[in-house]
mmCIF file of C-alpha atoms in Angstrom:
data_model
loop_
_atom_site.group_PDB
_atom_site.id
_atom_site.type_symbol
_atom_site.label_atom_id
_atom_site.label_comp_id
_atom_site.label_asym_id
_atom_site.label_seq_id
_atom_site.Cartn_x
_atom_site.Cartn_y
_atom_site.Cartn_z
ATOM 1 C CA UNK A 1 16.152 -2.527 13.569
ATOM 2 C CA UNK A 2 16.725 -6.187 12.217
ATOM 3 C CA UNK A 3 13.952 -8.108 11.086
ATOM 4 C CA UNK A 4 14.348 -10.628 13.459
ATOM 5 C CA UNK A 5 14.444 -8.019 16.246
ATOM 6 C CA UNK A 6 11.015 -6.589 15.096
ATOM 7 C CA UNK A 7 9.490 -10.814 15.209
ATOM 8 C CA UNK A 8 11.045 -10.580 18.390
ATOM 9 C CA UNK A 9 9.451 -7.614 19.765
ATOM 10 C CA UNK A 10 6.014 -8.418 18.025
ATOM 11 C CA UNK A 11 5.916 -11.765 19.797
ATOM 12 C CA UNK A 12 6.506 -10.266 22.839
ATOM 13 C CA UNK A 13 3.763 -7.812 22.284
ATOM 14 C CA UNK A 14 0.947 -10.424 21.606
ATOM 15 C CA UNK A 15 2.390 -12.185 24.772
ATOM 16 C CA UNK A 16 1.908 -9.167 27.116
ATOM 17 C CA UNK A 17 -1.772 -8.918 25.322
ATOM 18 C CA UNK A 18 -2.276 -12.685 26.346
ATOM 19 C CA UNK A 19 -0.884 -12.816 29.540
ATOM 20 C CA UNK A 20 -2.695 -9.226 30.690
ATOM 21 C CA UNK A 21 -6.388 -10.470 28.924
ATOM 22 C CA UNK A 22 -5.792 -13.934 31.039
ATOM 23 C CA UNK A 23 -5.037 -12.062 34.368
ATOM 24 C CA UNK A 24 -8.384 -10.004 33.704
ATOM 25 C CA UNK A 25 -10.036 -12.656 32.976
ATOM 26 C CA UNK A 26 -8.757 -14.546 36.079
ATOM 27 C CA UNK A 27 -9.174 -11.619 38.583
ATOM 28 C CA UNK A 28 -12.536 -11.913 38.627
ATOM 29 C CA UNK A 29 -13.190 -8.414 37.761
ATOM 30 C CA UNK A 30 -15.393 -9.551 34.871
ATOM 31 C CA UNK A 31 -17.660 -12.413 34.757
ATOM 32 C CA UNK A 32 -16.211 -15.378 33.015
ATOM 33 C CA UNK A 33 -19.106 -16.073 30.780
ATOM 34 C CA UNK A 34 -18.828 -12.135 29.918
ATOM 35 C CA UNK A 35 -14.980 -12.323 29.280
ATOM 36 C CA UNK A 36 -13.875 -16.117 29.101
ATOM 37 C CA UNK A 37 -9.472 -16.412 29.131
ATOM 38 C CA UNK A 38 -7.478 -17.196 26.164
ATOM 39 C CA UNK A 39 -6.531 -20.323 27.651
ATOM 40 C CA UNK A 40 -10.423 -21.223 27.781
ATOM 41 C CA UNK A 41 -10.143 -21.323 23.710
ATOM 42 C CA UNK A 42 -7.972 -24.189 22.876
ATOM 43 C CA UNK A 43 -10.351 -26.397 24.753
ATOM 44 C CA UNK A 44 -13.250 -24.627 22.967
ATOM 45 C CA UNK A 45 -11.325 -25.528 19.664
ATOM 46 C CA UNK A 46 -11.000 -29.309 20.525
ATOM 47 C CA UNK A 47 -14.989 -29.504 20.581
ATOM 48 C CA UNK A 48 -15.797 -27.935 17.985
ATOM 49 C CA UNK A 49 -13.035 -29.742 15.757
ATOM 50 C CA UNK A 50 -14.276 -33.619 16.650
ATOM 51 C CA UNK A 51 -17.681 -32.394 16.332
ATOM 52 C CA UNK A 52 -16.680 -30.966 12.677
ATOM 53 C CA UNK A 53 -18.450 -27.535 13.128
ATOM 54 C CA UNK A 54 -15.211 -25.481 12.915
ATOM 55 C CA UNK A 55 -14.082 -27.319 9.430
ATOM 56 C CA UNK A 56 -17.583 -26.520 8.226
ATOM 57 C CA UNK A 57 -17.666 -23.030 8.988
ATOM 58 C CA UNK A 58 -14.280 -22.601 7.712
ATOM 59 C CA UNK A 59 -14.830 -23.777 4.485
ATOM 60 C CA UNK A 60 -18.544 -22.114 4.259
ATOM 61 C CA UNK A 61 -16.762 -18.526 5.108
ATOM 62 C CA UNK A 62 -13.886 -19.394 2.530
ATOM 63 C CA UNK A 63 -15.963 -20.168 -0.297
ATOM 64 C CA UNK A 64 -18.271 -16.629 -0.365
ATOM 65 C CA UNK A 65 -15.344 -14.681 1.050
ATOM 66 C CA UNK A 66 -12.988 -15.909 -2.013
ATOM 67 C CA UNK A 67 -15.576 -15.540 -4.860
ATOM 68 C CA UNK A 68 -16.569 -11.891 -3.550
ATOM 69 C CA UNK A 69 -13.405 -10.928 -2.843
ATOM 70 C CA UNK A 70 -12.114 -12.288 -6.541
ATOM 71 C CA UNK A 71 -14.946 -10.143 -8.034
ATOM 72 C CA UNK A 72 -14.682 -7.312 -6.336
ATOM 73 C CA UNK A 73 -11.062 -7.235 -6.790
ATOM 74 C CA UNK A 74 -11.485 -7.766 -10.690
ATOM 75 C CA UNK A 75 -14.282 -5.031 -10.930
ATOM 76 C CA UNK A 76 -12.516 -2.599 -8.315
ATOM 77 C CA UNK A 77 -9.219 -2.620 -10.432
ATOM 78 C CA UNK A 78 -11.089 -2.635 -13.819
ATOM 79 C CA UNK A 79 -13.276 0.303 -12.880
ATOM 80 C CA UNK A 80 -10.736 2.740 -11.177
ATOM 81 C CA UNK A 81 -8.642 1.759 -14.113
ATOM 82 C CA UNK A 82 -10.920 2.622 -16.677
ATOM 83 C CA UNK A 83 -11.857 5.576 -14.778
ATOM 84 C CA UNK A 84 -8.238 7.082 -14.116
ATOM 85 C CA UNK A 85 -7.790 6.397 -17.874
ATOM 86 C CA UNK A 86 -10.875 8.219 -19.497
ATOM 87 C CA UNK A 87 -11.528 12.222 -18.447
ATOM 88 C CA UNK A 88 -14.790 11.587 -19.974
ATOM 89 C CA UNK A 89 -15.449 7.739 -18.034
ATOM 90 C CA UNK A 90 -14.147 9.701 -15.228
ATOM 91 C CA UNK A 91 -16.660 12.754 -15.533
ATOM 92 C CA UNK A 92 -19.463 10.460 -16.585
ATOM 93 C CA UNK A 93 -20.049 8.045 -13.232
ATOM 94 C CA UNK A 94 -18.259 10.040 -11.172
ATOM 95 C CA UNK A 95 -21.300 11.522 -9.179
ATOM 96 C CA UNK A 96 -22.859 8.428 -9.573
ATOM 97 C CA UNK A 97 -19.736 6.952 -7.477
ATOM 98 C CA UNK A 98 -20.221 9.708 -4.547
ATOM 99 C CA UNK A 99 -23.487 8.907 -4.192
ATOM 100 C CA UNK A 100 -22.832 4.715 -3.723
ATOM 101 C CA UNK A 101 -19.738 5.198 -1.797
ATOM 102 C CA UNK A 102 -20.537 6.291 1.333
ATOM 103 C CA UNK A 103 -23.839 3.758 1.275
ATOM 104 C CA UNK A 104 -22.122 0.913 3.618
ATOM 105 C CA UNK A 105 -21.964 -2.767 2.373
ATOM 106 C CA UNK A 106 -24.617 -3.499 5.763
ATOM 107 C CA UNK A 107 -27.163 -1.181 4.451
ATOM 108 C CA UNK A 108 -27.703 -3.522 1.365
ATOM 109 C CA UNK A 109 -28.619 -6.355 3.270
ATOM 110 C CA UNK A 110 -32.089 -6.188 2.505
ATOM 111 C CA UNK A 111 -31.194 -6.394 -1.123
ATOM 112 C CA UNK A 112 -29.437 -9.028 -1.188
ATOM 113 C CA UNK A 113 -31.755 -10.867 0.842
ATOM 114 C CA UNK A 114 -34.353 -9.740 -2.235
ATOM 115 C CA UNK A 115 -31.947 -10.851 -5.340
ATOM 116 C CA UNK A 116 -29.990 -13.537 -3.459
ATOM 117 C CA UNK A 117 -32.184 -14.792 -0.834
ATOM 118 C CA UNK A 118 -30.699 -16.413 1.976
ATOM 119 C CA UNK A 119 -27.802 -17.905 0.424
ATOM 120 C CA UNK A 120 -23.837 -17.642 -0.392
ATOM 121 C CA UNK A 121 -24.477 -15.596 -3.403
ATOM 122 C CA UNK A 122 -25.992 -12.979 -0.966
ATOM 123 C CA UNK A 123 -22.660 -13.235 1.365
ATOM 124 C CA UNK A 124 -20.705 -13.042 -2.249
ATOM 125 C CA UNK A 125 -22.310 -9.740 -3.113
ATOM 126 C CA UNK A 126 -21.576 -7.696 0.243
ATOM 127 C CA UNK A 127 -17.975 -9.014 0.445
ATOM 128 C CA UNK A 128 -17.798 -8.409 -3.214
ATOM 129 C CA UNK A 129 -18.927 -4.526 -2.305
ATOM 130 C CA UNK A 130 -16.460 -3.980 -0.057
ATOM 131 C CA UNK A 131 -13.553 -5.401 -2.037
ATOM 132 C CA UNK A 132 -15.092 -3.020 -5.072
ATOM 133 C CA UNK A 133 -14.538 0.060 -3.198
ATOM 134 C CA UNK A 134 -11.190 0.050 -2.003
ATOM 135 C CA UNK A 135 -9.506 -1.338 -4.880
ATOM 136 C CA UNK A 136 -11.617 0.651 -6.968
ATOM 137 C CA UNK A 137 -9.844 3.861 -5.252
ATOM 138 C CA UNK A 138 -6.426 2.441 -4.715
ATOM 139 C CA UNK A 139 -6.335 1.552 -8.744
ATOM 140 C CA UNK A 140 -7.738 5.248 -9.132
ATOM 141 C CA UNK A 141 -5.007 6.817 -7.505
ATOM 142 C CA UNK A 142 -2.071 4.326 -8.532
ATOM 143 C CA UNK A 143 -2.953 4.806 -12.111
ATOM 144 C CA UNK A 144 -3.347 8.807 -11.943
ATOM 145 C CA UNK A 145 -0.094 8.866 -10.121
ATOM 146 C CA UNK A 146 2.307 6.938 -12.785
ATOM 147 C CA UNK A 147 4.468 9.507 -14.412
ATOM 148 C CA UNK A 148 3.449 11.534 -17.200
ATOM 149 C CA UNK A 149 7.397 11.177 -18.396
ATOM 150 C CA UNK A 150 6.895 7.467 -18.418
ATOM 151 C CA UNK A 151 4.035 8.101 -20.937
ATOM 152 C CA UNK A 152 5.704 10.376 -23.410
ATOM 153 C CA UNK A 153 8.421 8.813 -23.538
ATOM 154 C CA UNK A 154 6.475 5.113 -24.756
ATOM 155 C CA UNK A 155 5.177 7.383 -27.120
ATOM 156 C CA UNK A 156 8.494 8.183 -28.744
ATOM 157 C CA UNK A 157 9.415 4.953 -28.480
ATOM 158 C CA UNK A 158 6.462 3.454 -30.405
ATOM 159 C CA UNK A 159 3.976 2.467 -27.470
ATOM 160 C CA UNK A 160 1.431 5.276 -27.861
ATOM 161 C CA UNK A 161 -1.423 2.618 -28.436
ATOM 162 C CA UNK A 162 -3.650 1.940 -25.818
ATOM 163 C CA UNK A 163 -3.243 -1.345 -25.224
ATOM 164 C CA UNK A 164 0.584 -1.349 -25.462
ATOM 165 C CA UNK A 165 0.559 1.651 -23.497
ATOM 166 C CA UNK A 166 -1.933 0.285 -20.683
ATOM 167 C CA UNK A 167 0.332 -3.114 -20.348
ATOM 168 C CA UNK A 168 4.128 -1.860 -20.688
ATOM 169 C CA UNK A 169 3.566 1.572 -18.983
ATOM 170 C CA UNK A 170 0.914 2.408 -16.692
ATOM 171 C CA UNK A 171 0.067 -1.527 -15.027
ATOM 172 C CA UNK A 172 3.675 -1.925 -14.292
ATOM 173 C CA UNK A 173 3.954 1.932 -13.171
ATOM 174 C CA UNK A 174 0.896 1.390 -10.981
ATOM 175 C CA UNK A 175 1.148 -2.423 -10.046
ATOM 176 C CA UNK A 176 2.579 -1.287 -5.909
ATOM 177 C CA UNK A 177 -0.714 1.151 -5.540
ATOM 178 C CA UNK A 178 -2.730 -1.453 -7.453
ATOM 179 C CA UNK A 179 -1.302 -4.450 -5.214
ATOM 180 C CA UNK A 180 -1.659 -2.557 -2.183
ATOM 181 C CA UNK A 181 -5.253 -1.909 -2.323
ATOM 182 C CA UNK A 182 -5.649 -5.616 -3.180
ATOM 183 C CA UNK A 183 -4.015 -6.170 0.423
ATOM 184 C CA UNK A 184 -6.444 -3.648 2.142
ATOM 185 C CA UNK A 185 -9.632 -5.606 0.492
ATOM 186 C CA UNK A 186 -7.961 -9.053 1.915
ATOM 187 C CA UNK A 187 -9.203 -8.039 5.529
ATOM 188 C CA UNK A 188 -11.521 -5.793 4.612
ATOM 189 C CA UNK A 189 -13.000 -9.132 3.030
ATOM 190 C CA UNK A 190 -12.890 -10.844 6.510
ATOM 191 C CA UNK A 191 -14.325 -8.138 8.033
ATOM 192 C CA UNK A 192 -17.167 -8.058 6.005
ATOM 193 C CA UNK A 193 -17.807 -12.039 5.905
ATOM 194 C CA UNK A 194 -18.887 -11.691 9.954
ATOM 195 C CA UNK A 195 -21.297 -9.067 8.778
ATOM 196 C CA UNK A 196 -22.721 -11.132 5.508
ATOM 197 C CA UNK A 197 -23.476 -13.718 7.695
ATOM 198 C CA UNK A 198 -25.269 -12.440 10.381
ATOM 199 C CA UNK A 199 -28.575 -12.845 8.885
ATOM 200 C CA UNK A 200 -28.632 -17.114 8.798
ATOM 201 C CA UNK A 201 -25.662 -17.943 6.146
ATOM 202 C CA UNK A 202 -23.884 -20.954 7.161
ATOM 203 C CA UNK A 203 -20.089 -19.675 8.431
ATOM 204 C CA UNK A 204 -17.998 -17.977 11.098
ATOM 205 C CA UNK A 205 -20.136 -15.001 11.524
ATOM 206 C CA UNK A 206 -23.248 -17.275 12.388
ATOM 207 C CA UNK A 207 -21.489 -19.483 14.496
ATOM 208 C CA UNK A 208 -20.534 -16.931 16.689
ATOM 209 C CA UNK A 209 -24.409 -15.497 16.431
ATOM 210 C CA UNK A 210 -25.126 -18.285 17.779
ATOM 211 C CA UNK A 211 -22.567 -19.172 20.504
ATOM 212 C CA UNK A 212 -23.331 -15.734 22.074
ATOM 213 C CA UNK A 213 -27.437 -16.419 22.010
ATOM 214 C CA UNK A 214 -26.171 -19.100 24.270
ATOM 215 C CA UNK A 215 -23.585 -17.097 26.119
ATOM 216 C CA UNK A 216 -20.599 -19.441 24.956
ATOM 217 C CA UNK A 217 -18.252 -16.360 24.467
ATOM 218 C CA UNK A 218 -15.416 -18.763 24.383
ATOM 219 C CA UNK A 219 -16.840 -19.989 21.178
ATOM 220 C CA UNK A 220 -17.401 -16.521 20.306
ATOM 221 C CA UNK A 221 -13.682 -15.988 20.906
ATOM 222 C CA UNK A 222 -12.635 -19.150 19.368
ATOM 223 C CA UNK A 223 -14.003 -18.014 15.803
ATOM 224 C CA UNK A 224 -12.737 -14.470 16.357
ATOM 225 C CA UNK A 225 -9.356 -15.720 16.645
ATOM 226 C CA UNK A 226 -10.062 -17.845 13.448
ATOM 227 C CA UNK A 227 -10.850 -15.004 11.284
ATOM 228 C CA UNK A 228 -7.607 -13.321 12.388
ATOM 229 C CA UNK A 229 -5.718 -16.284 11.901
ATOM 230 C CA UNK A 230 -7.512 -16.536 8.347
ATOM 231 C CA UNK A 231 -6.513 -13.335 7.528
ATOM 232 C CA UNK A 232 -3.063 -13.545 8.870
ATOM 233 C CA UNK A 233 -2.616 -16.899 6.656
ATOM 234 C CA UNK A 234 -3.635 -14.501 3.811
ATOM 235 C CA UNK A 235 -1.813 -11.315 3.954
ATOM 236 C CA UNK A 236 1.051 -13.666 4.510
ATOM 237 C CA UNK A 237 0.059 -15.500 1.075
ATOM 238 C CA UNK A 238 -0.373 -12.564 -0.408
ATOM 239 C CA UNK A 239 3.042 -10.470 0.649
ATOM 240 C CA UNK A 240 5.115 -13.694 -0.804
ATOM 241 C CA UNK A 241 3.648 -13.250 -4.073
ATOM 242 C CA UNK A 242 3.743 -9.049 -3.826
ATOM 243 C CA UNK A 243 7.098 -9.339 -3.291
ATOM 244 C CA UNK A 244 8.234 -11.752 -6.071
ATOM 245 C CA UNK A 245 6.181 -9.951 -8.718
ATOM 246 C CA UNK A 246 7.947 -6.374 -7.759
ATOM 247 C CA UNK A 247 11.174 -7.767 -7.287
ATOM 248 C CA UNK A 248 12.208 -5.695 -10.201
ATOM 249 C CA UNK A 249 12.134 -2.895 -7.857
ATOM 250 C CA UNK A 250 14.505 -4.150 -5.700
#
């Protein structure tokens, strides 16, 4: 299938989902104020544009979601790096890893309510959690799975020194695994930033806390859209520059 062909058919597919949510919305099956109509959220955006609320919530949500998800990128790839690297890194906080995995970036809210308090740094450091884990994994993996070949053979060729070794052989070997779990944090990120600001941090996620205390689910819908929209803005961002730096793949 052509590229333009699958635009085509993805168009029509968010379409369909528009035009079938309006008609639901419409029928009457669901109380408006339960289910408000796309076509309900444009109008909903035009308020809360003049008023400047949805330029201020943008930019709050940006500014925590792009220094936690910088960290947690940094630290993710640096870790599961390091730890792909060293058997005896590896052996050494590996049990300390299974332990804080499965512990969900929500459950530390109290903590970084504690260290933070109510504040960006707080919405930072659960984003930045998030990020950590999945790029931690995907860097893991990526690295482990370059070929051994690859490695002997920089050896006979001079490059058996880490860092000469770590920058001409296994990066470039495991930048697509590396790059790709950079991708998953991107939404990951978003999905997070709802969930960092439930608890009074100026930005999407407490807008919409507080359009749905007051039942305005068409604000509620207005900033949902606006995180998708954020993230599609991103992923497309971040696909340009994935594909120019392994263009020597092509």
């Amino acid at each position: 299938m052509k590229s333009y062909q699958k635009v085509a058919l993805s168009a029509l597919g968010v379409l369909v989902f528009l035009l079938a949510w309006e008609a639901v919305a419409r029928s009457g099956v669901v109380p408006a104020r339960l289910l408000p109509s796309p076509s309900a959220v444009p109008a909903a955006f035009l308020t809360e544009f003049k008023s400047g609320t949805w330029q201020e919530m943008v930019l709050a949500s940006l500014s925590h979601y792009l220094v936690g998800l910088s960290l947690g990128t940094f630290l993710g790839v640096s870790f599961g790096t390091a730890a792909a690297l060293w058997g005896k890194w590896d052996a050494f906080q590996a049990w300390v890893v299974r332990m804080l995995r499965p512990i969900p970036a929500i459950a530390w809210i109290p903590f970084a309510i504690i260290w933070f308090g109510v504040s960006e740094g707080a919405a930072s450091f659960l984003i930045s959690l998030t990020v950590f884990w999945i790029n931690y994994y995907a860097s893991y993996a990526a690295v482990r799975g370059v070929d051994k070949d690859l490695i002997e053979l920089g050896h006979a060729f001079g490059q058996g020194g880490l860092i000469p070794r770590l920058f001409k052989i296994i990066l470039p070997g495991a930048l697509p695994g590396i790059l790709s779990g950079m991708r998953a944090g991107l939404g990951q990120g978003w999905m997070t930033v709802v969930a960092a600001e439930l608890f009074g941090i100026s930005g999407l996620g407490m807008r919409m806390m507080e359009a749905s205390g007051l039942l305005a689910t068409h604000i509620v819908v207005l900033y949902m859209v606006t995180i998708a929209l954020l993230y599609g803005v991103s992923d497309f961002l971040f696909m340009q520059v994935q594909s120019r730096v392994l263009s020597w793949q092509r």
